[in-house]
């Protein structure tokens, strides 16, 4: 189940709420009981083991139009 981060505007505490995605926009009360909260944007960490495909060198790039890199 997804976790959503919230910050209480009254006391400043940050807390998490686990809830279904269908309820992601529902209001949340802080653990101290305050109702004035705002949902925070969260970062997502993605990991994997697959390597990106190698790309062929392209002409015309580099530091000065490709002329100074060999």
Short mmCIF file of N, CA and C in Angstrom, two decimals:
data_model
loop_
_atom_site.label_atom_id
_atom_site.label_comp_id
_atom_site.label_asym_id
_atom_site.label_seq_id
_atom_site.Cartn_x
_atom_site.Cartn_y
_atom_site.Cartn_z
N UNK A 1 0.85 -1.17 0.00
CA UNK A 1 0.00 0.00 0.00
C UNK A 1 0.90 1.23 0.00
N UNK A 2 0.59 2.22 -0.81
CA UNK A 2 1.42 3.44 -0.89
C UNK A 2 1.41 4.22 0.42
N UNK A 3 2.53 4.90 0.67
CA UNK A 3 2.65 5.79 1.83
C UNK A 3 2.72 7.22 1.32
N UNK A 4 2.03 8.10 1.98
CA UNK A 4 2.00 9.52 1.62
C UNK A 4 2.52 10.34 2.79
N UNK A 5 3.34 11.33 2.49
CA UNK A 5 3.92 12.21 3.51
C UNK A 5 3.07 13.46 3.64
N UNK A 6 2.84 13.88 4.87
CA UNK A 6 2.06 15.08 5.16
C UNK A 6 2.83 15.93 6.15
N UNK A 7 2.54 17.23 6.15
CA UNK A 7 3.08 18.15 7.16
C UNK A 7 1.90 18.89 7.78
N UNK A 8 1.93 18.98 9.10
CA UNK A 8 0.90 19.70 9.84
C UNK A 8 1.27 21.18 9.84
N UNK A 9 0.36 22.01 9.41
CA UNK A 9 0.61 23.46 9.39
C UNK A 9 0.48 24.07 10.78
N UNK A 10 -0.18 23.37 11.70
CA UNK A 10 -0.36 23.89 13.05
C UNK A 10 0.88 23.67 13.91
N UNK A 11 1.37 22.41 13.96
CA UNK A 11 2.50 22.11 14.84
C UNK A 11 3.81 21.88 14.08
N UNK A 12 3.77 21.75 12.75
CA UNK A 12 4.98 21.59 11.95
C UNK A 12 5.49 20.17 11.84
N UNK A 13 4.83 19.20 12.48
CA UNK A 13 5.27 17.81 12.39
C UNK A 13 5.06 17.25 10.99
N UNK A 14 5.95 16.34 10.59
CA UNK A 14 5.83 15.61 9.33
C UNK A 14 5.50 14.17 9.68
N UNK A 15 4.55 13.58 8.96
CA UNK A 15 4.12 12.21 9.26
C UNK A 15 3.72 11.51 7.98
N UNK A 16 3.62 10.17 8.06
CA UNK A 16 3.25 9.34 6.92
C UNK A 16 1.88 8.70 7.16
N UNK A 17 1.16 8.50 6.05
CA UNK A 17 -0.11 7.79 6.10
C UNK A 17 -0.09 6.74 5.00
N UNK A 18 -0.39 5.48 5.35
CA UNK A 18 -0.51 4.41 4.37
C UNK A 18 -1.99 4.27 4.03
N UNK A 19 -2.28 4.37 2.73
CA UNK A 19 -3.67 4.26 2.30
C UNK A 19 -3.71 3.88 0.82
N UNK A 20 -4.83 3.35 0.35
CA UNK A 20 -4.95 3.00 -1.06
C UNK A 20 -4.84 4.24 -1.96
N UNK A 21 -4.41 4.04 -3.19
CA UNK A 21 -4.27 5.16 -4.12
C UNK A 21 -5.60 5.88 -4.34
N UNK A 22 -6.70 5.17 -4.27
CA UNK A 22 -8.01 5.79 -4.46
C UNK A 22 -8.30 6.83 -3.38
N UNK A 23 -7.62 6.74 -2.24
CA UNK A 23 -7.82 7.69 -1.14
C UNK A 23 -6.66 8.67 -1.00
N UNK A 24 -5.81 8.76 -2.03
CA UNK A 24 -4.60 9.59 -1.92
C UNK A 24 -4.90 11.06 -1.71
N UNK A 25 -6.01 11.56 -2.18
CA UNK A 25 -6.31 12.99 -2.04
C UNK A 25 -7.20 13.28 -0.83
N UNK A 26 -7.56 12.25 -0.05
CA UNK A 26 -8.37 12.48 1.15
C UNK A 26 -7.56 13.25 2.18
N UNK A 27 -8.21 14.10 2.98
CA UNK A 27 -7.48 14.84 4.02
C UNK A 27 -6.95 13.88 5.09
N UNK A 28 -5.91 14.30 5.78
CA UNK A 28 -5.31 13.50 6.86
C UNK A 28 -5.09 14.38 8.07
N UNK A 29 -5.40 13.85 9.24
CA UNK A 29 -5.14 14.56 10.50
C UNK A 29 -3.75 14.18 10.99
N UNK A 30 -3.06 15.12 11.61
CA UNK A 30 -1.74 14.81 12.17
C UNK A 30 -1.92 13.96 13.43
N UNK A 31 -0.87 13.27 13.87
CA UNK A 31 -0.97 12.43 15.07
C UNK A 31 -1.40 13.20 16.32
N UNK A 32 -1.19 14.51 16.33
CA UNK A 32 -1.62 15.33 17.49
C UNK A 32 -3.07 15.77 17.38
N UNK A 33 -3.73 15.39 16.27
CA UNK A 33 -5.15 15.69 16.12
C UNK A 33 -5.47 16.96 15.34
N UNK A 34 -4.47 17.66 14.83
CA UNK A 34 -4.72 18.88 14.05
C UNK A 34 -5.22 18.51 12.66
N UNK A 35 -6.10 19.32 12.12
CA UNK A 35 -6.70 19.05 10.82
C UNK A 35 -6.04 19.80 9.67
N UNK A 36 -5.28 20.86 9.95
CA UNK A 36 -4.69 21.69 8.89
C UNK A 36 -3.37 21.07 8.43
N UNK A 37 -3.46 20.14 7.47
CA UNK A 37 -2.29 19.44 6.96
C UNK A 37 -2.18 19.61 5.46
N UNK A 38 -0.98 19.38 4.94
CA UNK A 38 -0.73 19.47 3.51
C UNK A 38 0.06 18.24 3.08
N UNK A 39 -0.32 17.66 1.94
CA UNK A 39 0.39 16.49 1.43
C UNK A 39 1.66 16.97 0.74
N UNK A 40 2.78 16.29 1.02
CA UNK A 40 4.09 16.65 0.46
C UNK A 40 4.38 15.81 -0.77
N UNK A 41 5.20 16.34 -1.64
CA UNK A 41 5.65 15.58 -2.79
C UNK A 41 6.79 14.68 -2.34
N UNK A 42 6.72 13.43 -2.70
CA UNK A 42 7.73 12.45 -2.29
C UNK A 42 8.61 12.08 -3.46
N UNK A 43 9.84 11.73 -3.15
CA UNK A 43 10.73 11.22 -4.19
C UNK A 43 10.61 9.70 -4.22
N UNK A 44 10.87 9.14 -5.37
CA UNK A 44 10.78 7.70 -5.54
C UNK A 44 12.16 7.19 -5.94
N UNK A 45 12.63 6.19 -5.23
CA UNK A 45 13.91 5.57 -5.56
C UNK A 45 13.64 4.34 -6.41
N UNK A 46 14.29 4.26 -7.54
CA UNK A 46 14.13 3.13 -8.42
C UNK A 46 15.50 2.50 -8.63
N UNK A 47 15.58 1.23 -8.42
CA UNK A 47 16.85 0.54 -8.60
C UNK A 47 16.69 -0.60 -9.58
N UNK A 48 17.78 -1.04 -10.13
CA UNK A 48 17.72 -2.16 -11.06
C UNK A 48 19.12 -2.60 -11.42
N UNK A 49 19.17 -3.68 -12.17
CA UNK A 49 20.47 -4.21 -12.54
C UNK A 49 20.69 -4.18 -14.04
N UNK A 50 19.68 -3.85 -14.81
CA UNK A 50 19.83 -3.82 -16.26
C UNK A 50 20.65 -2.60 -16.67
N UNK A 51 21.60 -2.82 -17.54
CA UNK A 51 22.45 -1.72 -18.02
C UNK A 51 21.76 -1.04 -19.20
N UNK A 52 22.01 0.24 -19.34
CA UNK A 52 21.48 0.98 -20.48
C UNK A 52 22.23 0.53 -21.73
N UNK A 53 21.54 0.47 -22.86
CA UNK A 53 22.22 0.07 -24.09
C UNK A 53 23.29 1.09 -24.48
N UNK A 54 24.38 0.58 -25.01
CA UNK A 54 25.47 1.46 -25.45
C UNK A 54 25.03 2.26 -26.65
N UNK A 55 25.43 3.51 -26.68
CA UNK A 55 25.09 4.38 -27.80
C UNK A 55 26.32 4.62 -28.65
N UNK A 56 26.10 4.66 -29.93
CA UNK A 56 27.21 4.92 -30.85
C UNK A 56 27.62 6.39 -30.75
N UNK A 57 28.90 6.69 -30.87
CA UNK A 57 29.34 8.09 -30.84
C UNK A 57 28.70 8.87 -31.98
N UNK A 58 28.39 10.12 -31.69
CA UNK A 58 27.77 10.96 -32.69
C UNK A 58 28.71 12.10 -33.06
N UNK A 59 28.74 12.41 -34.32
CA UNK A 59 29.58 13.52 -34.80
C UNK A 59 28.90 14.84 -34.46
N UNK A 60 29.71 15.87 -34.33
CA UNK A 60 29.17 17.21 -34.13
C UNK A 60 28.94 17.55 -32.67
N UNK A 61 29.22 16.66 -31.74
CA UNK A 61 29.02 16.95 -30.32
C UNK A 61 30.33 17.33 -29.67
N UNK A 62 30.37 17.21 -28.39
CA UNK A 62 31.61 17.49 -27.68
C UNK A 62 31.72 18.92 -27.25
N UNK A 63 32.92 19.29 -26.84
CA UNK A 63 33.12 20.59 -26.23
C UNK A 63 33.09 21.76 -27.21
N UNK A 64 33.49 21.51 -28.45
CA UNK A 64 33.47 22.62 -29.41
C UNK A 64 33.08 22.10 -30.80
N UNK A 65 31.93 21.47 -30.85
CA UNK A 65 31.45 20.97 -32.13
C UNK A 65 32.15 19.69 -32.57
N UNK A 66 32.84 19.03 -31.65
CA UNK A 66 33.47 17.77 -31.96
C UNK A 66 34.91 17.91 -32.43
N UNK A 67 35.41 19.12 -32.57
CA UNK A 67 36.75 19.31 -33.10
C UNK A 67 37.86 19.13 -32.09
N UNK A 68 37.60 19.31 -30.79
CA UNK A 68 38.67 19.23 -29.82
C UNK A 68 38.72 17.90 -29.08
N UNK A 69 37.76 17.05 -29.30
CA UNK A 69 37.73 15.75 -28.63
C UNK A 69 38.14 14.67 -29.63
N UNK A 70 39.04 13.83 -29.21
CA UNK A 70 39.43 12.77 -30.14
C UNK A 70 39.26 11.42 -29.54
#
